[in-house]
Coordinates of C-alpha atoms and ligand atoms in Angstrom, one line a residue:
Chain F
M1 CA -11.4 27.6 -28.5
P2 CA -9.6 30.8 -28.6
S3 CA -7.2 29.9 -25.8
V4 CA -6.6 26.6 -27.7
L5 CA -5.5 28.7 -30.5
V6 CA -3.3 31.2 -28.5
L7 CA -1.8 28.0 -27.0
S8 CA -1.1 26.0 -29.9
G9 CA 0.6 29.0 -31.5
W10 CA 2.4 29.8 -28.3
A11 CA 4.0 26.5 -28.9
F12 CA 4.1 26.0 -32.4
I13 CA 5.2 29.4 -33.6
P14 CA 8.8 28.9 -32.2
L15 CA 9.1 25.5 -33.2
A16 CA 8.2 26.5 -36.7
L17 CA 10.5 29.4 -37.0
T18 CA 13.3 27.0 -35.9
F19 CA 12.0 24.6 -38.6
Y20 CA 12.1 27.3 -41.3
F21 CA 15.7 28.7 -40.4
A22 CA 17.2 25.3 -40.5
F23 CA 16.7 25.1 -43.9
L24 CA 17.9 28.6 -44.7
S25 CA 21.5 30.5 -45.2
Y26 CA 21.4 32.8 -42.4
N27 CA 24.7 33.9 -41.2
L28 CA 24.9 37.2 -39.6
Q29 CA 28.8 37.4 -40.5
D30 CA 27.8 36.7 -44.2
P31 CA 24.7 38.8 -44.8
E32 CA 25.2 38.6 -48.7
N33 CA 24.5 34.8 -48.8
T34 CA 20.7 34.3 -48.2
G35 CA 18.0 32.2 -49.6
W36 CA 17.4 28.2 -49.3
A37 CA 19.9 26.0 -48.0
G38 CA 18.5 22.5 -48.6
L39 CA 19.9 20.2 -46.1
S40 CA 23.4 21.9 -46.0
N41 CA 22.9 23.4 -42.6
F42 CA 22.3 19.7 -41.2
Y43 CA 25.1 18.4 -43.2
Y44 CA 27.6 21.0 -41.8
F45 CA 26.4 20.6 -38.3
F46 CA 27.1 16.8 -38.3
K47 CA 30.3 17.5 -40.0
D48 CA 31.2 20.1 -37.1
P49 CA 34.5 18.5 -35.7
F50 CA 32.8 19.1 -32.1
F51 CA 29.4 17.2 -33.3
V52 CA 30.4 13.9 -32.5
K53 CA 32.3 14.5 -29.2
D54 CA 29.3 16.7 -28.1
L55 CA 27.0 14.2 -28.9
I56 CA 28.6 11.7 -26.8
N57 CA 29.2 14.3 -23.9
T58 CA 25.1 14.8 -23.9
I59 CA 24.4 11.2 -23.8
V60 CA 26.9 10.4 -21.2
L61 CA 25.7 13.6 -19.1
V62 CA 22.0 12.3 -19.4
V63 CA 22.5 8.7 -18.8
G64 CA 25.1 9.3 -16.0
V65 CA 23.2 11.6 -14.1
I66 CA 19.9 9.8 -14.4
V67 CA 21.5 6.5 -13.1
T68 CA 23.1 8.4 -10.2
T69 CA 19.7 10.2 -9.2
V70 CA 17.7 7.3 -9.6
V71 CA 20.0 5.0 -7.8
G72 CA 20.8 7.7 -5.0
G73 CA 17.1 8.8 -5.1
V74 CA 15.9 5.4 -4.3
F75 CA 18.1 5.2 -1.2
L76 CA 17.5 8.7 -0.1
A77 CA 13.7 8.1 -0.2
L78 CA 14.1 4.6 1.6
L79 CA 15.9 6.8 4.3
L80 CA 13.5 9.7 4.6
D81 CA 10.7 7.1 4.7
Q82 CA 11.9 6.0 8.2
K83 CA 10.4 7.4 11.1
F84 CA 13.4 9.7 13.0
W85 CA 13.3 12.6 14.9
G86 CA 13.3 16.0 12.9
R87 CA 11.8 14.3 9.6
G88 CA 9.9 17.2 8.5
I89 CA 12.9 19.7 8.7
V90 CA 15.4 17.1 7.1
R91 CA 12.6 16.6 4.3
L92 CA 12.6 20.5 3.6
L93 CA 16.3 20.6 3.3
V94 CA 16.8 17.7 1.2
I95 CA 14.5 19.6 -1.7
A96 CA 16.5 22.7 -1.1
P97 CA 19.1 22.3 -3.9
F98 CA 16.2 21.9 -6.5
F99 CA 15.4 25.6 -5.9
I100 CA 18.8 27.3 -6.3
M101 CA 19.3 28.6 -9.7
P102 CA 21.7 26.4 -11.8
T103 CA 24.1 29.2 -12.3
V104 CA 24.2 30.1 -8.9
S105 CA 24.9 26.7 -7.7
S106 CA 27.6 26.1 -10.3
L107 CA 29.4 29.1 -9.3
V108 CA 29.3 28.2 -5.7
W109 CA 30.6 24.4 -6.9
K110 CA 33.1 26.0 -9.0
N111 CA 34.5 28.7 -6.7
L112 CA 33.9 27.6 -3.1
I113 CA 34.0 23.6 -3.2
M114 CA 35.8 22.3 -6.5
H115 CA 38.4 25.0 -6.7
P116 CA 41.7 23.7 -7.3
V117 CA 43.1 26.5 -5.2
F118 CA 40.5 28.1 -2.9
G119 CA 37.8 24.9 -3.0
L120 CA 36.7 22.9 -0.2
T121 CA 38.1 19.7 -1.8
A122 CA 41.3 21.3 -2.2
E123 CA 41.4 22.5 1.4
I124 CA 40.6 18.8 2.5
Q125 CA 43.3 17.3 0.3
R126 CA 46.0 19.8 1.6
F127 CA 45.0 18.7 5.0
F128 CA 45.8 15.2 4.2
G129 CA 49.2 16.5 2.9
E130 CA 48.4 16.6 -0.8
H131 CA 50.5 19.5 -2.3
Q132 CA 48.8 19.6 -5.7
P133 CA 45.1 19.5 -5.0
F134 CA 42.9 17.6 -8.1
D135 CA 42.1 20.2 -10.5
W136 CA 38.3 18.9 -11.1
F137 CA 37.3 21.3 -14.1
G138 CA 40.6 20.8 -16.0
R139 CA 41.2 17.0 -15.3
A140 CA 37.7 15.6 -15.3
P141 CA 35.4 18.3 -16.8
L142 CA 32.4 16.1 -17.8
F143 CA 32.3 14.1 -14.3
S144 CA 32.3 17.6 -12.8
V145 CA 29.6 19.0 -14.6
G146 CA 27.9 15.5 -13.9
L147 CA 28.5 16.0 -10.4
I148 CA 26.8 19.5 -10.4
V149 CA 23.8 18.4 -12.3
A150 CA 23.3 15.4 -10.1
W151 CA 23.4 17.4 -7.1
Q152 CA 20.5 19.5 -8.4
W153 CA 18.4 16.5 -9.5
L154 CA 18.7 14.2 -6.6
P155 CA 16.4 16.1 -4.5
Y156 CA 13.8 15.8 -7.2
A157 CA 14.0 12.2 -7.8
A158 CA 14.3 11.4 -3.9
L159 CA 11.1 13.2 -3.4
I160 CA 9.1 11.8 -6.2
L161 CA 9.9 8.8 -5.1
L162 CA 9.2 9.1 -1.6
T163 CA 5.8 10.2 -2.2
A164 CA 5.6 6.8 -4.2
L165 CA 6.8 5.1 -1.2
Q166 CA 4.4 6.4 1.3
S167 CA 1.4 5.2 -1.2
L168 CA 2.7 2.0 -0.9
D169 CA 0.0 -0.5 1.1
E170 CA 1.5 -1.4 4.8
E171 CA -0.6 -4.7 4.3
Q172 CA 1.7 -5.9 1.6
K173 CA 4.6 -5.6 3.9
D174 CA 3.0 -7.7 6.3
A175 CA 1.8 -10.2 3.9
A176 CA 5.1 -10.1 2.7
Q177 CA 6.5 -10.9 6.0
M178 CA 4.2 -13.6 6.6
D179 CA 5.1 -15.3 3.2
G180 CA 9.0 -15.2 4.5
A181 CA 10.4 -12.4 2.7
N182 CA 13.4 -10.7 4.2
A183 CA 14.3 -7.0 3.9
V184 CA 16.2 -7.5 0.6
N185 CA 13.3 -10.0 -0.9
Y186 CA 10.6 -7.2 0.3
F187 CA 12.4 -4.4 -1.4
W188 CA 13.3 -6.3 -4.6
H189 CA 10.2 -8.0 -5.3
I190 CA 7.8 -5.3 -3.9
V191 CA 9.1 -2.0 -3.4
L192 CA 11.0 -1.6 -6.7
P193 CA 8.0 -2.8 -8.8
H194 CA 5.9 -0.3 -7.1
L195 CA 8.2 2.3 -8.0
A196 CA 8.7 1.4 -11.7
R197 CA 6.1 4.0 -12.6
P198 CA 7.8 6.8 -10.7
I199 CA 11.0 5.9 -11.8
T200 CA 9.9 6.0 -15.5
V201 CA 8.3 9.6 -14.9
V202 CA 11.6 10.9 -13.5
I203 CA 13.7 9.6 -16.3
L204 CA 11.5 11.3 -18.7
I205 CA 11.5 14.6 -16.8
E206 CA 15.1 14.4 -16.2
T207 CA 15.8 13.5 -19.8
I208 CA 14.2 16.7 -21.1
F209 CA 16.0 19.0 -18.7
I210 CA 19.5 17.5 -18.6
L211 CA 19.5 17.4 -22.8
N212 CA 19.4 20.9 -22.0
V213 CA 22.2 21.6 -19.5
F214 CA 24.0 25.1 -20.3
A215 CA 24.5 27.3 -17.2
E216 CA 26.6 24.5 -15.6
I217 CA 28.8 24.0 -18.6
K218 CA 29.2 27.7 -19.4
V219 CA 29.7 29.0 -16.1
T220 CA 32.3 26.4 -15.4
S221 CA 34.0 27.4 -18.6
V222 CA 34.4 23.7 -19.9
G223 CA 32.5 23.9 -23.1
G224 CA 35.4 22.9 -25.0
F225 CA 35.9 19.5 -23.5
A226 CA 32.7 18.9 -22.0
G227 CA 30.2 20.5 -24.2
N228 CA 26.8 19.1 -25.3
L229 CA 24.8 19.8 -27.9
T230 CA 22.9 22.7 -26.5
Y231 CA 26.4 24.3 -26.1
L232 CA 27.3 23.5 -29.5
V233 CA 24.0 25.2 -30.8
F234 CA 25.2 27.8 -28.5
S235 CA 28.5 28.5 -29.7
Q236 CA 27.2 28.3 -33.8
L237 CA 24.9 31.3 -32.9
N238 CA 27.4 33.1 -30.1
D239 CA 31.0 32.6 -31.8
A240 CA 29.9 31.6 -35.4
N241 CA 27.0 33.9 -35.8
D242 CA 25.4 31.1 -37.9
V243 CA 21.5 31.1 -37.1
G244 CA 20.6 28.6 -39.8
M245 CA 23.0 26.1 -38.6
A246 CA 22.0 26.9 -35.0
A247 CA 18.4 26.0 -35.8
A248 CA 19.5 22.6 -37.4
G249 CA 21.2 21.9 -34.5
G250 CA 18.4 22.6 -32.4
L251 CA 16.2 20.2 -34.2
V252 CA 18.6 17.6 -34.3
A253 CA 18.7 17.9 -30.2
V254 CA 15.0 17.6 -30.3
V255 CA 14.8 14.5 -32.3
L256 CA 17.6 13.3 -29.9
A257 CA 15.8 14.0 -26.9
N258 CA 12.7 12.0 -28.0
I259 CA 14.7 9.0 -29.3
V260 CA 16.8 8.8 -25.9
S261 CA 13.7 9.2 -23.3
A262 CA 11.5 6.7 -25.5
L263 CA 14.3 4.3 -25.3
L264 CA 15.1 4.8 -21.4
V265 CA 11.3 4.3 -20.8
R266 CA 11.0 1.4 -22.5
F267 CA 14.1 -0.2 -21.0
V268 CA 13.1 0.4 -17.4
G269 CA 9.4 -0.4 -18.3
K270 CA 10.4 -3.8 -19.6
N271 CA 12.9 -4.6 -16.4
L272 CA 10.8 -3.3 -13.6
E273 CA 6.7 -4.2 -14.7
A274 CA 7.5 -7.8 -15.5
Chain Y
M1 CA -0.9 -29.9 14.6
G2 CA -2.0 -26.4 15.0
S3 CA -2.8 -25.4 18.8
I4 CA -2.4 -22.1 19.9
T5 CA -1.9 -20.5 23.3
L6 CA -1.9 -17.4 24.6
E7 CA -0.8 -16.6 28.3
H8 CA -1.6 -13.5 30.0
V9 CA -0.9 -11.4 26.6
N10 CA -0.7 -8.0 27.1
K11 CA -0.3 -5.4 24.1
S12 CA 0.0 -1.5 24.5
F13 CA 0.6 1.3 22.0
G14 CA 2.7 3.9 24.0
T15 CA 0.5 4.3 26.9
H16 CA -2.2 3.2 25.3
Q17 CA -3.2 -0.5 26.5
V18 CA -5.3 -2.2 24.0
I19 CA -4.9 -6.0 25.3
P20 CA -5.0 -5.8 28.8
D21 CA -4.4 -9.7 29.7
V22 CA -5.7 -12.6 27.4
N23 CA -5.6 -16.2 28.4
L24 CA -6.9 -18.4 25.8
T25 CA -6.3 -21.8 24.2
I26 CA -7.4 -22.9 20.8
E27 CA -7.4 -26.6 20.0
D28 CA -5.9 -28.1 17.0
G29 CA -8.4 -28.1 13.9
D30 CA -10.8 -26.0 15.4
F31 CA -12.5 -22.9 13.7
V32 CA -12.6 -20.4 16.1
V33 CA -14.0 -16.7 15.5
F34 CA -12.8 -13.6 17.3
V35 CA -15.8 -11.4 17.3
G36 CA -16.5 -7.8 19.1
P37 CA -17.3 -4.3 18.1
S38 CA -15.1 -2.3 15.9
G39 CA -12.0 -1.1 17.6
C40 CA -12.1 -3.5 20.3
G41 CA -8.5 -5.2 19.3
K42 CA -9.6 -8.3 17.4
S43 CA -6.9 -7.4 14.7
T44 CA -4.2 -6.4 17.3
L45 CA -4.9 -9.9 19.0
L46 CA -4.6 -11.8 15.7
R47 CA -1.4 -9.7 14.6
L48 CA 0.4 -10.8 17.8
I49 CA -0.5 -14.3 17.0
A50 CA 0.8 -13.6 13.7
G51 CA 4.3 -12.2 14.8
L52 CA 3.6 -8.8 12.9
E53 CA 3.2 -7.2 16.4
D54 CA 5.3 -7.7 19.4
T55 CA 3.7 -8.8 22.9
S56 CA 4.3 -6.1 25.7
S57 CA 4.4 -8.9 28.0
G58 CA 3.0 -12.7 28.2
R59 CA 3.6 -15.8 26.0
I60 CA 2.5 -17.2 22.9
L61 CA 2.7 -21.0 22.0
L62 CA 2.2 -22.6 19.0
D63 CA 2.0 -26.2 19.2
G64 CA 3.2 -26.2 22.8
Q65 CA 6.4 -24.4 21.6
D66 CA 7.2 -20.7 23.0
M67 CA 6.9 -18.7 19.8
T68 CA 6.7 -15.4 21.7
D69 CA 9.9 -13.9 19.9
A70 CA 10.0 -15.7 16.7
G71 CA 9.4 -13.7 13.7
P72 CA 6.4 -14.0 11.4
A73 CA 7.8 -16.4 9.0
K74 CA 9.0 -18.9 11.6
R75 CA 5.7 -19.5 13.1
G76 CA 4.1 -21.5 9.9
L77 CA 1.3 -19.4 10.2
A78 CA -0.7 -17.8 7.0
M79 CA -2.9 -15.0 7.2
V80 CA -5.4 -13.6 4.7
F81 CA -5.9 -9.9 4.9
Q82 CA -8.8 -7.4 4.8
S83 CA -7.4 -5.7 1.7
Y84 CA -6.3 -9.1 0.4
A85 CA -2.9 -7.7 0.3
L86 CA -2.2 -9.1 -3.3
Y87 CA 1.1 -7.9 -4.9
P88 CA -0.5 -5.6 -7.7
H89 CA 2.3 -6.0 -10.4
M90 CA 2.6 -9.9 -10.1
N91 CA 0.0 -12.3 -11.8
V92 CA -2.0 -14.7 -9.9
Y93 CA 0.6 -17.2 -10.6
N94 CA 3.4 -15.3 -9.0
N95 CA 1.1 -14.1 -6.3
I96 CA 0.3 -17.8 -5.1
A97 CA 4.0 -18.8 -5.6
F98 CA 5.8 -16.1 -3.7
P99 CA 5.7 -17.8 -0.3
L100 CA 7.1 -21.0 -2.0
K101 CA 9.8 -18.9 -3.8
M102 CA 10.6 -17.2 -0.6
A103 CA 10.9 -21.0 0.8
K104 CA 13.4 -21.7 -1.8
L105 CA 11.5 -24.6 -3.2
D106 CA 12.5 -26.0 -6.5
K107 CA 10.3 -25.0 -9.7
A108 CA 8.5 -28.3 -10.2
T109 CA 7.4 -28.3 -6.9
I110 CA 6.0 -24.9 -6.9
D111 CA 4.5 -25.2 -10.2
A112 CA 2.6 -28.4 -8.8
K113 CA 1.4 -26.8 -5.6
V114 CA 0.2 -23.6 -7.4
K115 CA -1.5 -25.6 -9.9
D116 CA -3.5 -27.7 -7.2
A117 CA -4.3 -24.5 -5.4
A118 CA -5.8 -23.1 -8.2
R119 CA -7.6 -26.1 -8.9
I120 CA -9.3 -26.1 -5.6
L121 CA -10.0 -22.3 -5.8
N122 CA -11.4 -22.6 -9.3
L123 CA -8.6 -20.1 -10.4
T124 CA -6.8 -22.1 -13.2
E125 CA -8.4 -19.9 -15.9
Y126 CA -7.0 -16.9 -14.0
L127 CA -3.3 -17.8 -13.6
E128 CA -1.9 -15.1 -16.0
R129 CA -4.2 -12.2 -14.9
K130 CA -3.3 -9.4 -12.5
P131 CA -5.0 -8.8 -9.5
R132 CA -6.6 -5.6 -10.9
Q133 CA -8.3 -7.7 -13.4
L134 CA -10.1 -9.8 -11.1
S135 CA -13.3 -9.3 -9.1
G136 CA -13.5 -9.2 -5.4
G137 CA -14.6 -12.8 -4.9
Q138 CA -11.8 -13.9 -7.1
R139 CA -9.2 -11.5 -5.3
Q140 CA -10.3 -13.3 -2.2
R141 CA -9.7 -16.9 -3.5
V142 CA -6.0 -15.7 -4.6
A143 CA -5.3 -14.7 -1.2
I144 CA -6.4 -18.0 0.3
G145 CA -4.5 -20.0 -2.4
R146 CA -1.7 -17.7 -1.2
A147 CA -2.2 -18.7 2.1
I148 CA -3.0 -22.7 1.7
V149 CA 0.1 -23.4 -0.6
R150 CA 2.3 -22.9 2.4
E151 CA 0.7 -25.7 4.2
P152 CA 0.3 -23.7 7.4
I153 CA 0.1 -25.1 11.0
A154 CA -3.1 -22.5 11.2
F155 CA -4.9 -19.9 9.1
L156 CA -5.5 -16.5 10.3
F157 CA -8.3 -14.3 8.7
D158 CA -8.8 -10.7 9.4
E159 CA -12.4 -9.8 8.3
P160 CA -11.9 -11.2 4.9
L161 CA -15.4 -10.8 3.7
S162 CA -16.1 -7.3 4.8
N163 CA -15.1 -5.9 1.3
L164 CA -17.7 -8.0 -0.5
D165 CA -21.2 -7.4 -1.3
A166 CA -23.8 -9.5 0.7
A167 CA -24.5 -12.1 -2.0
L168 CA -20.9 -12.9 -2.3
R169 CA -20.1 -12.7 1.5
V170 CA -22.7 -15.4 2.0
N171 CA -21.0 -17.6 -0.9
M172 CA -17.5 -17.0 0.3
R173 CA -18.7 -17.9 3.8
L174 CA -19.6 -21.1 2.9
E175 CA -16.3 -21.7 1.0
I176 CA -14.3 -20.9 3.7
S177 CA -16.3 -23.5 6.1
E178 CA -16.1 -26.1 3.2
L179 CA -12.3 -25.5 3.0
H180 CA -12.0 -25.8 6.7
Q181 CA -14.0 -29.4 6.4
Q182 CA -11.4 -30.5 3.9
L183 CA -8.3 -29.3 5.3
K184 CA -9.3 -29.7 8.8
T185 CA -6.2 -27.1 9.8
T186 CA -6.9 -24.7 12.7
M187 CA -8.3 -21.2 11.4
V188 CA -8.8 -18.2 13.4
Y189 CA -11.2 -15.7 12.0
V190 CA -11.7 -12.1 13.0
T191 CA -15.1 -10.4 12.3
H192 CA -17.4 -7.8 13.5
D193 CA -20.5 -9.4 12.1
Q194 CA -21.9 -11.8 14.6
V195 CA -23.9 -13.6 12.0
E196 CA -20.4 -14.6 10.2
A197 CA -19.5 -15.6 14.0
M198 CA -22.5 -18.0 14.7
T199 CA -22.6 -19.6 11.3
M200 CA -18.8 -20.6 10.7
A201 CA -17.4 -21.1 14.1
D202 CA -16.7 -24.1 16.1
K203 CA -15.9 -21.8 19.1
I204 CA -16.2 -18.1 19.5
V205 CA -14.3 -15.5 21.3
V206 CA -16.5 -12.4 22.4
L207 CA -13.9 -9.5 22.9
N208 CA -14.9 -6.3 24.4
A209 CA -12.2 -3.6 24.8
G210 CA -9.4 -5.9 24.5
R211 CA -11.0 -8.4 27.1
V212 CA -12.1 -11.9 26.4
E213 CA -16.0 -11.5 27.6
Q214 CA -16.9 -15.4 26.8
F215 CA -15.3 -18.3 25.3
G216 CA -17.3 -21.1 24.1
T217 CA -19.5 -22.9 21.1
P218 CA -22.3 -20.4 19.4
M219 CA -24.9 -22.2 21.2
E220 CA -23.2 -22.0 24.6
L221 CA -23.0 -18.2 23.9
Y222 CA -26.5 -18.1 22.6
R223 CA -28.3 -19.9 25.5
T224 CA -26.0 -19.0 28.6
P225 CA -24.5 -15.7 27.9
A226 CA -21.9 -14.9 30.8
N227 CA -22.9 -11.3 30.7
R228 CA -24.9 -8.6 29.4
F229 CA -22.4 -7.6 26.7
V230 CA -22.2 -11.2 25.2
A231 CA -26.4 -11.4 25.7
G232 CA -26.5 -8.1 23.6
F233 CA -23.8 -9.0 21.1
I234 CA -24.8 -12.7 20.1
G235 CA -28.3 -13.2 18.4
S236 CA -30.1 -11.3 15.5
P237 CA -32.1 -8.8 16.3
R238 CA -30.4 -8.1 19.5
M239 CA -31.6 -9.2 23.1
N240 CA -34.2 -6.5 24.7
F241 CA -33.0 -5.1 27.9
V242 CA -35.6 -3.7 30.6
D243 CA -34.4 -2.1 33.6
G244 CA -36.3 -0.3 36.2
A245 CA -39.4 -1.2 38.0
E246 CA -40.0 -4.4 35.9
A247 CA -36.7 -5.6 36.5
T248 CA -37.0 -5.1 40.3
K249 CA -40.0 -7.7 40.2
Y250 CA -37.5 -10.3 38.9
G251 CA -35.3 -9.0 41.9
V252 CA -32.4 -7.7 39.8
H253 CA -31.0 -4.9 38.1
A254 CA -31.9 -5.7 34.7
I255 CA -33.6 -8.3 32.6
G256 CA -33.2 -9.3 29.0
V257 CA -35.6 -11.2 26.7
R258 CA -34.8 -12.0 23.0
P259 CA -37.2 -11.1 20.2
E260 CA -37.8 -14.8 19.4
H261 CA -38.5 -15.6 23.3
I262 CA -41.7 -13.2 23.5
T263 CA -45.1 -14.6 22.8
L264 CA -47.3 -11.8 20.9
S265 CA -51.1 -11.4 21.2
T266 CA -53.6 -9.0 20.0
T267 CA -56.0 -9.5 22.9
E268 CA -54.2 -10.2 26.5
G269 CA -50.6 -10.5 28.0
A270 CA -47.8 -9.3 30.6
W271 CA -46.8 -6.0 28.7
A272 CA -49.2 -3.7 26.4
G273 CA -47.9 -2.0 23.7
E274 CA -48.1 -0.3 20.3
V275 CA -46.5 -1.5 16.9
G276 CA -44.0 1.1 15.4
V277 CA -42.0 0.0 12.6
A278 CA -43.0 -3.7 11.3
E279 CA -40.2 -5.2 9.4
H280 CA -41.6 -8.0 7.1
L281 CA -38.9 -10.3 5.7
G282 CA -41.4 -13.0 4.4
S283 CA -40.1 -15.8 6.6
D284 CA -40.3 -13.8 9.8
T285 CA -41.7 -10.2 10.6
F286 CA -39.8 -8.0 13.3
L287 CA -42.0 -5.6 15.2
H288 CA -40.8 -2.7 17.1
V289 CA -43.3 -2.2 19.8
T290 CA -43.4 0.6 22.0
C291 CA -44.2 -0.5 25.7
G292 CA -44.7 2.5 27.8
P293 CA -41.9 2.7 30.4
L294 CA -40.3 -0.5 29.2
G295 CA -39.2 1.3 26.4
T296 CA -39.2 -0.2 22.6
L297 CA -39.0 -3.9 22.7
T298 CA -38.4 -6.4 19.3
V299 CA -40.5 -9.0 18.7
R300 CA -40.2 -11.8 16.0
A301 CA -43.6 -12.6 14.7
E302 CA -44.6 -15.3 12.0
G303 CA -43.8 -14.3 8.4
E304 CA -47.3 -13.1 7.2
K305 CA -48.6 -11.6 10.4
P306 CA -50.8 -9.0 9.6
L307 CA -49.8 -6.4 12.0
S308 CA -48.8 -2.7 11.2
H309 CA -48.0 0.8 12.4
G310 CA -50.3 1.9 15.3
D311 CA -52.0 -1.7 16.1
K312 CA -52.1 -2.5 19.8
V313 CA -50.7 -5.8 21.1
W314 CA -49.7 -7.4 24.3
L315 CA -46.5 -9.2 24.8
T316 CA -45.4 -12.2 27.1
P317 CA -42.0 -13.5 27.8
Q318 CA -41.7 -17.1 27.7
P319 CA -40.8 -18.4 31.0
G320 CA -37.4 -20.1 31.4
R321 CA -36.3 -17.5 28.6
I322 CA -35.7 -14.6 30.7
Y323 CA -32.0 -13.6 31.5
R324 CA -31.3 -11.8 34.6
F325 CA -28.4 -9.2 35.1
D326 CA -26.9 -7.8 38.3
K327 CA -25.6 -4.2 38.1
D328 CA -22.3 -4.9 36.8
G329 CA -23.9 -6.9 33.7
R330 CA -23.1 -10.2 35.1
T331 CA -25.8 -13.1 34.3
L332 CA -27.6 -14.6 37.3
A333 CA -29.5 -17.8 37.4
A334 CA -32.4 -17.7 34.7
A335 CA -35.9 -17.0 35.8
Ligands
LIG1 N1 -0.1 0.3 15.1 C1 -0.9 0.8 16.3 N2 -0.5 2.2 16.8 C2 -1.4 2.8 17.7 N3 -2.8 2.2 18.0 C3 -3.0 1.1 17.4 C4 -2.4 0.5 16.5 N4 -3.0 -0.7 16.0 C5 -4.0 -0.2 16.5 N5 -4.4 0.5 17.4 C6 -5.5 0.6 18.3 O1 -5.8 -0.2 19.0 C7 -7.2 -0.4 19.0 C8 -7.7 -1.7 18.4 O2 -7.6 -1.9 17.1 P1 -7.7 -3.0 16.3 O3 -7.2 -4.3 16.7 O4 -7.4 -2.7 14.7 O5 -9.3 -3.2 16.5 P2 -10.4 -4.1 15.7 O6 -9.7 -5.0 14.7 O7 -11.2 -4.9 16.8 O8 -11.4 -3.1 14.8 C9 -7.7 1.2 18.5 O9 -7.9 1.9 19.4 C10 -6.6 1.4 17.5 O10 -6.5 2.7 17.5
LIG2 MG1 -9.7 -4.9 12.8

């Protein structure tokens, strides 16, 4: 019993405080103005010129990364499920990106790979005779952030799906062969439905984490163009010092997370389980 | 239309030779059972016929046509697996329809065939259910349904009853035999259970370490086993073997007598012994009798024989029912 109290307090108190702050006038630059704010924090958060853009960015980032990692993850898992020499080591290497801190990997991508002057992609483009290499973060900031995030989450998706593939009964494959299914039929009618459940798990987990992507945006300094709601909450707090508005934004993000993941899971469930 | 011929079929996994050299002809319409101890290569042989494994050497002919290199779907065979291998996310209807969909038949034909199979197998009420909502026997029937809709030239069964409880097993045994009577299609049935083999087969193939020990009707195998392995494997309870001095009296390495070919007496006989465990089955009683240097022999007595542990008895093998084996286990002319 005491542990239940501690645990629920642990989870509940920050949420409750956020909820409380969201209805207060609480701006560190305006300490005179206190007291209840009613819904005005929410009102101004929604009215913020960045809100709509950042909301769209958030959704594009979440959906884009999920689609990329699930599709890529299925292919990667199918490849890793084959028998080949050195499979154990390759599997270990594949999971590696997942263990690198987002801040670190963002720095690596930003400065070593995608940098318009010193980056690997710039080198390659120059090698092929391009004098003005593509400026990833300047020209396609949201895509670039998405690329970094997808790179981090692809291993996770692949690993979960690989585990699921390995639990697929071998006799199903034999039966499908006897029934005249070719490789594509087998994948479509047997393998993919078998992966429906793990795919929903991947989607749920990724939704929760990718809604909160922050380090990648902050480190690559694209917040003004490719900021998401998490970044907007941060800038309310950091640039405008408005605790009340930040709390309201945080709550909006929580509600949004639930709606998005519920929709995605339902969509996948309908299409694969049937 | 469904004869199966194996010519010098050989199969190795890496360096491990599982099937050394099998020659076999299964006639159209026969119910042939492959029987043998676990791990002797029954499933491997069946999968070779199905095309799920490639032969290392040798030829496989179906209806006289060389199918050694044809894929599983091209051979026109259907298989029922030990685990049933139903597709868990499809309902019964779609499971049975799957091979027809793969064959690109039109919807109306598929529907008619599926409904027909469901009717034969008493599955009509369950068409909407998923496999996990069915009992073991019903799943078995769905697997059979999926096989019969394709109208194969032969059915292959790999231990299809081993996951069922005893009562259901007897039922399904009858149903499969009944199905064979109706369809008259060739069936190849794998089992390690010699009772299943004896009761269902037109012909039995006894396998041991990948070799065909004997191929014949159940009664041929029972009456004239080719060697000691077949003699011990066919018949229940198994044949008693006696070697040493008693066998030398018959001029051979070992002799064998079935439990049902021994006359039991409480007063006199050839071999004296003492009753150990007595298994009273009602219709029969099986006595395990310790006969000094001969070892423990099993004897079938009439059902209500009032004998029990420690009673003294005499056993006499019936003349003409004694099998004689040379030192390589081959059967010699009966004594
Ligand atoms: N895919 C395989 N790879 C390697 N060895 C196998 C394979 N399949 C079967 N075997 C071996 O072949 C032998 C016969 O197996 P199996 O045909 O399954 O026997 P049974 O069905 O009679 O029990 C066993 O020793 C088994 O270990
Ligand atoms: Mg087997």
